[in-house]
Short mmCIF file of C-alpha atoms in Angstrom, two decimals:
data_model
loop_
_atom_site.label_atom_id
_atom_site.label_comp_id
_atom_site.label_asym_id
_atom_site.label_seq_id
_atom_site.Cartn_x
_atom_site.Cartn_y
_atom_site.Cartn_z
CA MET A 1 45.19 122.99 -142.93
CA VAL A 2 42.01 121.87 -144.70
CA ASP A 3 38.79 122.17 -142.71
CA PRO A 4 36.72 119.02 -143.40
CA GLY A 5 33.47 120.88 -142.72
CA GLU A 6 34.15 123.22 -145.64
CA TRP A 7 34.61 120.41 -148.17
CA LEU A 8 32.72 117.38 -146.86
CA LEU A 9 29.04 116.87 -146.16
CA THR A 10 27.88 117.23 -142.60
CA ARG A 11 25.46 114.71 -141.20
CA ALA A 12 22.60 117.13 -141.85
CA GLU A 13 23.79 117.66 -145.43
CA ARG A 14 23.80 113.91 -146.07
CA ALA A 15 20.06 114.33 -145.57
CA ASN A 16 19.37 110.74 -144.59
CA PRO A 17 18.19 110.45 -140.96
CA ASP A 18 17.53 106.70 -141.37
CA THR A 19 21.12 105.54 -141.81
CA ARG A 20 23.41 104.61 -138.93
CA LEU A 21 26.47 105.27 -141.09
CA ASP A 22 27.43 108.40 -139.16
CA ASP A 23 26.28 107.36 -135.69
CA ARG A 24 29.75 106.76 -134.30
CA HIS A 25 31.21 110.06 -135.57
CA GLY A 26 29.35 112.24 -133.09
CA GLY A 27 27.61 115.56 -133.53
CA ASP A 28 27.20 116.66 -137.14
CA GLN A 29 30.39 114.96 -138.34
CA ALA A 30 29.91 112.55 -141.25
CA TRP A 31 33.49 111.52 -141.97
CA SER A 32 36.25 109.38 -140.47
CA GLU A 33 39.75 110.54 -139.55
CA GLY A 34 43.02 108.64 -139.06
CA ASN A 35 42.93 106.49 -142.19
CA LEU A 36 45.48 105.38 -144.74
CA VAL A 37 44.20 105.21 -148.32
CA ARG A 38 46.16 103.77 -151.24
CA PRO A 39 44.91 104.17 -154.83
CA LEU A 40 45.07 100.95 -156.84
CA ILE A 41 45.27 101.99 -160.48
CA HIS A 42 44.27 99.16 -162.85
CA GLY A 43 42.38 95.96 -162.25
CA ALA A 44 45.54 93.86 -162.13
CA THR A 45 46.87 95.96 -159.25
CA TYR A 46 43.62 95.71 -157.32
CA PHE A 47 43.12 92.00 -157.98
CA ARG A 48 46.63 91.18 -156.76
CA ALA A 49 46.10 93.17 -153.56
CA LEU A 50 42.70 91.54 -153.02
CA TYR A 51 44.11 88.08 -153.65
CA ASP A 52 46.91 88.59 -151.12
CA VAL A 53 44.67 89.74 -148.28
CA ILE A 54 42.02 87.06 -148.85
CA GLU A 55 44.65 84.34 -149.02
CA ALA A 56 45.89 85.53 -145.61
CA THR A 57 42.50 85.07 -143.92
CA GLY A 58 41.74 82.24 -141.54
CA PRO A 59 39.32 81.02 -138.85
CA GLY A 60 37.15 83.76 -137.39
CA ASP A 61 37.91 86.37 -140.04
CA LEU A 62 35.05 88.05 -141.91
CA ILE A 63 34.85 88.75 -145.66
CA LEU A 64 31.99 90.85 -147.01
CA PHE A 65 31.60 91.86 -150.66
CA THR A 66 29.18 93.38 -153.12
CA ASP A 67 29.25 93.10 -156.90
CA TRP A 68 27.39 94.47 -159.91
CA GLN A 69 28.82 91.87 -162.28
CA GLY A 70 30.61 88.73 -161.18
CA ASP A 71 32.36 85.94 -163.08
CA ALA A 72 33.25 82.90 -161.01
CA ASP A 73 36.18 81.94 -163.26
CA GLU A 74 37.83 85.38 -163.43
CA ARG A 75 41.42 85.06 -162.21
CA LEU A 76 42.78 87.55 -159.72
CA THR A 77 46.37 86.75 -160.82
CA ASP A 78 47.96 84.89 -163.72
CA GLU A 79 48.07 81.66 -161.71
CA PRO A 80 45.52 78.81 -161.81
CA GLY A 81 43.66 78.62 -158.53
CA SER A 82 43.27 82.41 -158.29
CA GLU A 83 39.73 82.37 -159.69
CA VAL A 84 37.17 84.49 -157.81
CA LEU A 85 35.16 81.41 -156.87
CA GLU A 86 38.19 79.45 -155.69
CA VAL A 87 39.75 82.26 -153.67
CA LEU A 88 36.57 83.21 -151.81
CA CYS A 89 35.36 79.66 -151.22
CA SER A 90 38.78 78.47 -150.06
CA ALA A 91 38.77 81.26 -147.49
CA ASP A 92 35.35 80.09 -146.29
CA GLU A 93 36.58 76.50 -146.09
CA ARG A 94 39.57 77.67 -143.98
CA GLY A 95 37.14 79.04 -141.42
CA ALA A 96 36.60 82.63 -142.51
CA GLU A 97 32.99 83.76 -142.87
CA VAL A 98 32.17 84.87 -146.42
CA HIS A 99 29.00 86.81 -147.23
CA GLY A 100 28.22 88.47 -150.54
CA LEU A 101 25.50 90.58 -152.14
CA VAL A 102 25.51 90.25 -155.94
CA TRP A 103 23.05 92.21 -158.07
CA ARG A 104 20.69 89.72 -159.63
CA SER A 105 20.86 91.58 -162.98
CA HIS A 106 18.34 92.08 -165.73
CA LEU A 107 17.95 89.34 -168.33
CA ASP A 108 20.82 88.38 -170.62
CA GLN A 109 18.62 89.20 -173.60
CA THR A 110 18.65 92.86 -172.58
CA GLY A 111 22.44 93.00 -172.71
CA PHE A 112 23.11 92.21 -169.06
CA PHE A 113 24.53 89.14 -167.30
CA ALA A 114 21.92 87.45 -165.14
CA THR A 115 23.32 84.01 -165.95
CA GLU A 116 26.88 84.82 -164.88
CA ASN A 117 25.77 86.48 -161.66
CA ARG A 118 23.43 83.60 -160.84
CA HIS A 119 26.15 81.04 -161.50
CA LEU A 120 28.53 82.88 -159.18
CA GLY A 121 25.92 82.81 -156.42
CA GLU A 122 24.97 79.17 -157.04
CA GLN A 123 28.53 77.90 -157.12
CA MET A 124 29.55 79.77 -153.99
CA GLN A 125 26.48 78.52 -152.15
CA GLU A 126 27.27 74.96 -153.20
CA ARG A 127 30.66 75.30 -151.49
CA GLY A 128 29.26 76.76 -148.29
CA ALA A 129 29.72 80.51 -148.71
CA GLU A 130 26.63 82.69 -148.39
CA VAL A 131 26.06 84.80 -151.49
CA LEU A 132 22.64 86.32 -152.15
CA LEU A 133 21.24 87.59 -155.45
CA ASP A 134 19.88 91.02 -154.57
CA MET A 135 17.15 92.58 -156.75
CA ARG A 136 15.86 95.12 -154.22
CA VAL A 137 16.18 97.96 -156.72
CA ARG A 138 14.05 100.52 -158.49
CA ALA A 139 12.40 99.42 -161.75
CA GLY A 140 15.15 99.33 -164.37
CA GLY A 141 17.80 100.04 -161.76
CA SER A 142 20.68 98.07 -160.31
CA HIS A 143 22.90 97.60 -157.29
CA HIS A 144 26.05 99.14 -158.72
CA GLN A 145 28.23 99.17 -155.58
CA LYS A 146 31.57 97.33 -155.84
CA PHE A 147 33.42 96.92 -152.54
CA VAL A 148 35.04 94.36 -150.25
CA VAL A 149 35.55 94.45 -146.47
CA ILE A 150 37.86 92.11 -144.52
CA ARG A 151 37.89 92.12 -140.71
CA HIS A 152 40.33 90.26 -138.44
CA PRO A 153 39.01 89.92 -134.85
CA ALA A 154 42.40 88.74 -133.61
CA ASP A 155 44.35 91.59 -135.21
CA PRO A 156 42.29 94.66 -136.24
CA THR A 157 45.42 96.39 -137.58
CA ARG A 158 45.03 94.08 -140.60
CA ASP A 159 41.45 95.18 -141.33
CA VAL A 160 40.99 96.54 -144.84
CA ALA A 161 38.30 97.70 -147.27
CA PHE A 162 38.41 98.16 -151.03
CA VAL A 163 36.05 100.66 -152.70
CA GLY A 164 35.79 101.73 -156.33
CA GLY A 165 34.51 100.85 -159.75
CA ILE A 166 36.10 97.46 -160.39
CA ASP A 167 33.85 94.39 -160.56
CA LEU A 168 35.04 90.85 -159.92
CA ALA A 169 34.46 90.16 -163.58
CA HIS A 170 35.97 89.51 -166.98
CA SER A 171 37.90 92.29 -168.76
CA ARG A 172 38.87 94.08 -165.54
CA ARG A 173 42.35 92.57 -165.01
CA ASP A 174 44.35 94.91 -167.20
CA ASP A 175 47.52 96.84 -166.34
CA ALA A 176 49.38 99.98 -167.40
CA ASP A 177 50.39 98.47 -170.77
CA HIS A 178 46.69 98.08 -171.61
CA HIS A 179 46.83 94.89 -173.61
CA GLY A 180 43.54 93.85 -171.99
CA ASP A 181 42.45 91.08 -169.64
CA PRO A 182 43.34 87.55 -170.82
CA GLN A 183 39.70 86.73 -169.99
CA PRO A 184 37.98 89.43 -172.06
CA GLN A 185 34.40 90.55 -172.28
CA PRO A 186 33.48 91.72 -175.80
CA LEU A 187 32.79 95.40 -176.40
CA THR A 188 32.31 97.09 -179.76
CA GLU A 189 34.68 96.24 -182.60
CA GLU A 190 36.83 99.36 -182.07
CA TYR A 191 38.11 97.86 -178.81
CA GLY A 192 39.26 94.61 -180.42
CA GLU A 193 39.06 91.03 -179.21
CA ARG A 194 40.78 91.85 -175.92
CA PRO A 195 39.52 95.31 -174.90
CA PRO A 196 42.02 97.45 -173.00
CA TRP A 197 40.50 98.62 -169.70
CA HIS A 198 41.38 101.54 -167.41
CA ASP A 199 40.00 101.51 -163.86
CA VAL A 200 40.72 102.55 -160.27
CA GLN A 201 39.96 101.14 -156.80
CA VAL A 202 41.16 102.34 -153.39
CA GLU A 203 42.47 100.35 -150.44
CA ILE A 204 41.37 101.78 -147.07
CA ARG A 205 42.89 100.99 -143.68
CA GLY A 206 41.83 102.56 -140.40
CA PRO A 207 38.50 103.51 -138.84
CA ALA A 208 36.77 104.09 -142.21
CA VAL A 209 36.80 100.30 -142.72
CA TYR A 210 34.04 100.20 -140.11
CA ASP A 211 32.01 102.67 -142.19
CA VAL A 212 32.29 100.58 -145.35
CA GLU A 213 31.24 97.53 -143.34
CA THR A 214 28.19 99.45 -142.11
CA VAL A 215 27.13 100.06 -145.71
CA PHE A 216 27.16 96.30 -146.29
CA ARG A 217 25.36 95.50 -143.05
CA GLU A 218 22.54 97.94 -143.77
CA ARG A 219 21.82 96.23 -147.08
CA TRP A 220 22.27 92.73 -145.64
CA GLU A 221 19.84 93.38 -142.80
CA ASP A 222 17.11 94.83 -145.03
CA PRO A 223 14.07 92.62 -144.25
CA ALA A 224 12.50 93.06 -147.70
CA PRO A 225 12.51 89.97 -149.95
CA LEU A 226 15.50 89.80 -152.31
CA SER A 227 13.09 89.91 -155.23
CA ARG A 228 9.42 90.80 -155.42
CA ALA A 229 8.83 89.18 -158.81
CA PRO A 230 6.93 85.89 -158.33
CA TRP A 231 8.64 84.19 -161.28
CA ARG A 232 12.08 84.94 -159.80
CA ARG A 233 11.04 83.66 -156.41
CA ALA A 234 9.67 80.49 -157.99
CA ALA A 235 12.91 79.99 -159.94
CA ASP A 236 14.94 80.41 -156.76
CA LEU A 237 12.80 77.81 -155.03
CA ILE A 238 13.30 75.34 -157.87
CA ARG A 239 17.06 75.95 -157.89
CA ARG A 240 17.16 75.79 -154.07
CA LEU A 241 18.92 79.10 -153.84
CA ASP A 242 19.44 80.69 -150.46
CA THR A 243 17.16 83.72 -150.18
CA SER A 244 17.30 84.27 -146.40
CA PRO A 245 20.42 86.01 -145.08
CA ASP A 246 21.94 84.47 -141.98
CA PRO A 247 22.71 86.86 -139.11
CA LEU A 248 26.16 88.39 -139.33
CA PRO A 249 28.48 88.27 -136.32
CA ASP A 250 28.36 91.35 -134.11
CA GLN A 251 30.15 94.29 -135.67
CA LEU A 252 33.60 94.81 -134.18
CA PRO A 253 34.75 98.27 -133.05
CA PRO A 254 36.49 100.40 -135.68
CA PRO A 255 40.09 99.41 -136.46
CA PRO A 256 42.82 101.61 -134.96
CA GLU A 257 44.06 104.68 -136.78
CA ALA A 258 46.43 103.89 -139.64
CA GLY A 259 47.33 107.26 -141.17
CA ASN A 260 46.26 110.88 -141.55
CA HIS A 261 43.67 110.67 -144.33
CA THR A 262 40.12 111.91 -143.76
CA VAL A 263 37.57 109.70 -145.54
CA GLN A 264 33.91 110.28 -146.26
CA LEU A 265 31.59 107.72 -147.86
CA LEU A 266 29.02 109.06 -150.32
CA ARG A 267 26.10 106.98 -151.54
CA THR A 268 23.17 106.94 -153.91
CA TYR A 269 20.03 104.99 -153.05
CA PRO A 270 16.85 105.44 -155.10
CA ASP A 271 13.42 106.36 -153.83
CA LEU A 272 11.71 103.00 -154.29
CA THR A 273 8.22 104.51 -153.73
CA LEU A 274 5.00 102.60 -153.00
CA GLY A 275 6.08 101.84 -149.45
CA ARG A 276 9.07 99.73 -150.55
CA ASP A 277 11.82 102.07 -149.36
CA TYR A 278 15.04 100.88 -147.79
CA PRO A 279 14.83 101.06 -143.99
CA PHE A 280 18.24 102.77 -144.04
CA ALA A 281 17.31 105.31 -146.75
CA ASN A 282 13.63 106.16 -146.67
CA GLY A 283 13.03 108.25 -149.77
CA GLY A 284 16.52 107.48 -151.01
CA GLU A 285 19.93 109.04 -150.38
CA ARG A 286 21.61 111.59 -152.66
CA SER A 287 24.91 112.13 -150.87
CA VAL A 288 26.88 111.44 -154.07
CA ALA A 289 25.14 114.35 -155.83
CA ASN A 290 25.21 116.45 -152.65
CA GLY A 291 28.89 115.74 -152.04
CA TYR A 292 29.97 116.64 -155.57
CA THR A 293 27.87 119.79 -155.47
CA LYS A 294 29.49 121.02 -152.26
CA ALA A 295 33.03 120.24 -153.42
CA VAL A 296 32.64 121.66 -156.94
CA ASP A 297 31.24 124.87 -155.45
CA ARG A 298 34.67 125.34 -153.80
CA ALA A 299 36.73 124.64 -156.94
CA GLU A 300 39.09 127.45 -158.02
CA ARG A 301 41.88 125.94 -160.16
CA LEU A 302 41.23 122.49 -161.67
CA VAL A 303 38.61 119.78 -161.61
CA TYR A 304 40.11 116.59 -163.03
CA VAL A 305 37.67 113.82 -163.94
CA GLU A 306 38.04 110.29 -165.25
CA ASP A 307 34.65 108.78 -165.98
CA GLN A 308 32.77 106.26 -168.08
CA PHE A 309 30.00 108.62 -169.24
CA PHE A 310 29.89 112.30 -168.16
CA TRP A 311 26.63 113.33 -169.77
CA GLY A 312 23.32 115.03 -169.15
CA HIS A 313 22.08 118.54 -168.49
CA ASP A 314 22.31 118.27 -164.71
CA VAL A 315 25.95 117.13 -164.79
CA ALA A 316 26.85 119.95 -167.16
CA ARG A 317 24.92 122.50 -165.10
CA LEU A 318 26.86 121.59 -161.96
CA PHE A 319 30.18 122.48 -163.61
CA ALA A 320 28.86 125.30 -165.79
CA ASP A 321 27.70 127.29 -162.77
CA ARG A 322 31.13 127.10 -161.14
CA LEU A 323 33.05 127.76 -164.36
CA ARG A 324 30.95 130.85 -164.89
CA ASP A 325 31.58 132.10 -161.34
CA GLU A 326 35.30 131.26 -161.18
CA PRO A 327 37.21 132.56 -164.26
CA GLY A 328 40.44 130.80 -163.25
CA LEU A 329 38.86 127.34 -163.06
CA ARG A 330 39.58 124.63 -165.64
CA LEU A 331 37.79 121.32 -166.22
CA LEU A 332 39.76 118.39 -167.66
CA VAL A 333 37.89 115.14 -168.40
CA VAL A 334 39.17 111.71 -169.57
CA LEU A 335 36.50 109.45 -171.09
CA PRO A 336 36.24 106.44 -173.40
CA LEU A 337 36.97 107.48 -176.98
CA MET A 338 33.67 105.89 -177.99
CA PRO A 339 30.81 104.09 -176.23
CA ASP A 340 31.00 100.35 -175.60
CA LEU A 341 27.63 99.59 -177.21
CA ASN A 342 26.05 99.95 -180.64
CA GLY A 343 22.55 100.94 -181.67
CA LEU A 344 20.28 103.45 -179.98
CA ASN A 345 22.27 103.26 -176.75
CA ARG A 346 25.41 104.39 -178.56
CA THR A 347 23.61 107.28 -180.23
CA ALA A 348 22.12 108.35 -176.92
CA GLN A 349 25.52 108.32 -175.24
CA LEU A 350 27.10 110.37 -178.02
CA LEU A 351 24.27 112.90 -177.90
CA GLY A 352 24.35 113.14 -174.11
CA ARG A 353 28.10 113.67 -174.16
CA ARG A 354 27.88 116.29 -176.88
CA ARG A 355 25.12 118.20 -175.13
CA ALA A 356 27.14 118.38 -171.91
CA PHE A 357 30.36 119.57 -173.52
CA ASP A 358 28.69 122.02 -175.91
CA GLN A 359 27.14 123.70 -172.88
CA LEU A 360 30.39 123.74 -170.91
CA MET A 361 32.57 124.98 -173.77
CA GLU A 362 30.12 127.77 -174.47
CA VAL A 363 30.32 128.90 -170.84
CA ALA A 364 34.11 128.55 -170.52
CA PRO A 365 35.83 128.52 -173.94
CA GLY A 366 39.43 127.38 -173.66
CA ARG A 367 38.95 126.15 -170.08
CA VAL A 368 37.20 122.81 -170.77
CA ALA A 369 38.89 119.84 -172.44
CA ALA A 370 37.92 116.21 -173.01
CA TYR A 371 40.24 113.36 -174.00
CA GLY A 372 40.21 109.63 -174.55
CA ILE A 373 43.19 107.30 -174.28
CA GLU A 374 44.63 104.49 -176.42
CA ASN A 375 47.38 101.92 -176.01
CA HIS A 376 50.58 101.95 -178.03
CA ALA A 377 49.02 99.78 -180.73
CA GLY A 378 46.44 102.50 -181.33
CA THR A 379 43.56 100.54 -179.78
CA PRO A 380 41.18 102.66 -177.70
CA VAL A 381 41.27 102.01 -173.96
CA TYR A 382 37.87 101.73 -172.32
CA VAL A 383 37.86 104.21 -169.44
CA HIS A 384 35.77 102.68 -166.67
CA ALA A 385 37.36 104.68 -163.83
CA LYS A 386 35.20 106.95 -161.71
CA VAL A 387 37.62 109.51 -160.25
CA CYS A 388 37.22 113.20 -159.48
CA ILE A 389 40.00 115.40 -158.06
CA ILE A 390 39.28 119.02 -157.12
CA ASP A 391 42.07 121.55 -156.51
CA ASP A 392 44.43 118.81 -155.30
CA THR A 393 42.41 118.66 -152.08
CA TRP A 394 39.26 116.53 -152.53
CA ALA A 395 39.55 113.21 -154.35
CA SER A 396 36.77 110.68 -154.95
CA THR A 397 36.96 107.12 -156.24
CA GLY A 398 33.86 104.98 -156.43
CA SER A 399 31.21 103.18 -158.44
CA ASP A 400 29.25 106.29 -159.48
CA ASN A 401 29.51 107.92 -162.89
CA PHE A 402 28.75 111.51 -163.81
CA SER A 403 25.31 110.60 -165.08
CA ARG A 404 21.77 110.96 -163.88
CA ARG A 405 21.46 107.22 -163.35
CA SER A 406 24.30 107.18 -160.81
CA TRP A 407 22.92 110.21 -158.99
CA THR A 408 19.32 109.00 -158.68
CA HIS A 409 18.55 105.48 -159.82
CA ASP A 410 21.17 102.88 -158.83
CA SER A 411 22.85 102.10 -155.53
CA GLU A 412 26.36 103.59 -155.52
CA LEU A 413 29.28 103.99 -153.13
CA THR A 414 32.25 106.32 -153.43
CA ALA A 415 35.09 107.09 -151.03
CA VAL A 416 36.26 110.69 -150.78
CA VAL A 417 39.74 111.38 -149.41
CA LEU A 418 40.40 114.86 -148.11
CA ASP A 419 44.18 115.28 -148.17
CA GLU A 420 46.26 117.58 -150.36
CA ASP A 421 49.23 115.25 -150.82
CA TYR A 422 46.99 112.28 -151.63
CA ALA A 423 44.92 114.19 -154.18
CA ARG A 424 47.95 115.69 -155.95
CA ASP A 425 49.82 112.39 -156.02
CA LEU A 426 46.81 110.57 -157.50
CA ARG A 427 46.38 113.21 -160.20
CA LEU A 428 50.06 113.04 -161.14
CA ALA A 429 50.07 109.22 -161.10
CA LEU A 430 47.21 109.15 -163.60
CA ALA A 431 48.90 111.81 -165.70
CA ALA A 432 52.19 109.88 -165.73
CA GLU A 433 50.48 106.93 -167.36
CA HIS A 434 48.61 108.99 -169.94
CA LEU A 435 51.82 110.86 -170.85
CA ASP A 436 54.05 107.74 -171.03
CA ARG A 437 56.14 108.72 -168.03
CA LEU A 438 55.75 105.67 -165.84
CA ASP A 439 59.49 105.09 -166.09
CA GLY A 440 60.07 108.01 -163.74
CA GLY A 441 60.06 110.92 -166.15
CA SER A 442 59.72 114.40 -164.68
CA MET A 443 56.19 115.63 -163.98
CA ASP A 444 57.23 119.26 -163.49
CA ASP A 445 55.00 120.39 -166.37
CA CYS A 446 51.94 118.96 -164.61
CA VAL A 447 52.45 119.98 -161.00
CA GLU A 448 50.49 123.21 -161.42
CA PRO A 449 46.93 122.55 -162.57
CA ALA A 450 47.11 125.10 -165.40
CA ASP A 451 50.32 123.50 -166.66
CA MET A 452 48.76 120.04 -166.71
CA PHE A 453 45.82 121.39 -168.72
CA ALA A 454 48.25 122.73 -171.34
CA THR A 455 50.46 119.61 -171.31
CA TYR A 456 47.51 117.31 -172.01
CA ALA A 457 46.49 119.52 -174.92
CA ALA A 458 50.00 119.48 -176.43
CA TYR A 459 50.35 115.69 -176.21
CA ALA A 460 46.90 115.08 -177.67
CA GLU A 461 47.57 117.47 -180.54
CA ARG A 462 50.75 115.62 -181.51
CA LEU A 463 49.13 112.18 -181.37
CA ASP A 464 46.05 113.35 -183.28
CA ALA A 465 48.30 114.82 -185.98
CA TRP A 466 50.23 111.54 -186.23
CA HIS A 467 46.99 109.62 -186.75
CA ASP A 468 45.70 112.18 -189.24
CA GLY A 469 48.94 111.83 -191.20
CA GLY A 470 48.49 108.08 -191.60
CA CYS A 471 50.67 107.07 -188.64
CA VAL A 472 53.83 107.83 -190.58
CA GLY A 473 57.11 108.12 -188.69
CA GLU A 474 57.84 107.43 -185.05
CA ARG A 475 54.82 107.48 -182.80
CA PRO A 476 54.93 110.47 -180.41
CA PRO A 477 54.83 109.76 -176.68
CA GLY A 478 51.55 109.85 -174.85
CA ARG A 479 48.19 108.09 -175.11
CA LEU A 480 45.82 111.04 -175.15
CA ARG A 481 43.50 111.80 -178.05
CA ARG A 482 40.94 114.54 -178.28
CA LEU A 483 37.49 113.16 -177.60
CA PRO A 484 35.54 113.01 -180.87
CA MET A 485 32.27 114.93 -180.90
CA PRO A 486 30.60 113.48 -184.01
CA HIS A 487 27.73 115.28 -185.69
CA LEU A 488 24.38 113.61 -185.19
CA ASP A 489 21.73 114.13 -187.83
CA ARG A 490 18.20 115.20 -186.99
CA ARG A 491 16.84 111.65 -187.00
CA GLN A 492 19.53 110.41 -184.60
CA ARG A 493 18.92 113.32 -182.26
CA ARG A 494 15.19 112.59 -182.20
CA LEU A 495 15.78 108.90 -181.49
CA ALA A 496 18.21 109.66 -178.69
CA ALA A 497 16.09 112.38 -177.08
CA LEU A 498 13.50 110.09 -175.50
CA PRO A 499 15.75 108.05 -173.14
CA LEU A 500 17.70 111.22 -172.30
CA ASP A 501 14.69 113.30 -171.22
CA LEU A 502 15.45 114.63 -167.74
CA ILE A 503 12.88 114.99 -164.99
CA HIS A 504 14.04 117.12 -162.08
CA ASP A 505 12.70 119.28 -159.30
CA PRO A 506 12.01 122.93 -160.13
CA ASP A 507 15.32 124.24 -158.82
CA GLY A 508 17.23 121.72 -160.92
CA ARG A 509 20.02 121.19 -158.43
CA PRO A 510 21.74 117.79 -158.58
CA SER A 511 21.20 117.35 -154.85
CA GLU A 512 17.44 117.19 -155.48
CA LEU A 513 17.35 114.86 -158.49
CA ARG A 514 14.46 112.45 -158.62
CA GLY A 515 14.83 111.23 -162.20
CA THR A 516 13.59 107.99 -163.66
CA ASP A 517 15.43 108.10 -166.99
CA ARG A 518 17.11 104.97 -168.26
CA TYR A 519 20.58 106.42 -168.46
#
């Protein structure tokens, strides 16, 4: 029997006395019991589940959502009429209350998507739903949380929350075949015209739904203006955008228990400084970094990670310390084969990645491995998932990446499930896809963590050899390729060093990060 206090943060360890997130748990407990969590692997799986539950809402129901990037015309299914705008606004017109917080975004000229996010907010407001463009962030930062909460006053057994890394945006609706979303968002040329996309969300039922709702309510009720920039406020006035949140209905009691999963929510909120702090996180919250630190310090067999970035000295140090102390521990990481951007950003990502893995492989040679994945046409799959599974016991899925930015600078939300069966089943489900065994092939060679480490290596070696030989003969099974670690010349390393400089407290622990770096 797993003791939650040994793996999960206590209320004191969350180190945020200003939040009411843990008020209902009592004592020093900072987690929720009696939940049922279902992993939704791939955007198409998540979007279908989201579409079904929103379509089933009616008068008096409540829909709350946050988004980092939103496209009004993104379809949740193949069918016309399943567009994000149409589905949410139709629910509002049926009598459900719809409230959203969408990050306002930096300017399009800087590579972001302010226009798309603004259009989503404008169009939803025109149809009666209340969606606010939220720029209450640290300079250069973002609201990166991606979650949805649906409450049913008449039948709380139907209450549900979705938490993870999937935006309501273009390119996300891909499936296990990885042919890409029919509504693509361009990446670099290696990913083709329709970039394949790998991602994960979780569906939560039970009392933890109340906790996710509390995260939304704390942000919604923040009295600070949505933007402090006078030019943005003037533009909102001209466009007649809603900038004053209406009061939400009283929060309902937690839904009844739905299963046996223990769930803890971890968050990052930045220290906004200059007296601008969030009323629910004065000085910021670092429970994402704190939570990973506590769980990794218990790892003995395998840490399995799927992540978009995985870079930086502090990330590497977290794992290096444990790998050094625990000689039987292995670290297996799945990442994008190459960054999704060109230019200095790409160089910085490659350098940050290389620095992290050079350090880890020096500490634990033969016990650290990094892979990317591709589809059967040989096109790289962009890994956007943010999943960490430790010793088949502790499993996180959220919006946060293994990078300094996610641990200090942006708002983030991740859901940790503490359950041995859940964690093992999620690890094996991800492995089944990467090894081409979704048709029900045996996973016996992956059940033990050490065996899975060796199996991934064998499959990647065969596929790498096939590519190196000019793709002659029948393609071997599997989608794994060893992550390239290209050499960077002295000039590239100098250019990349500036945005990757790390500023941390003297003890250097991730739980105390106060960085302001761009990445």
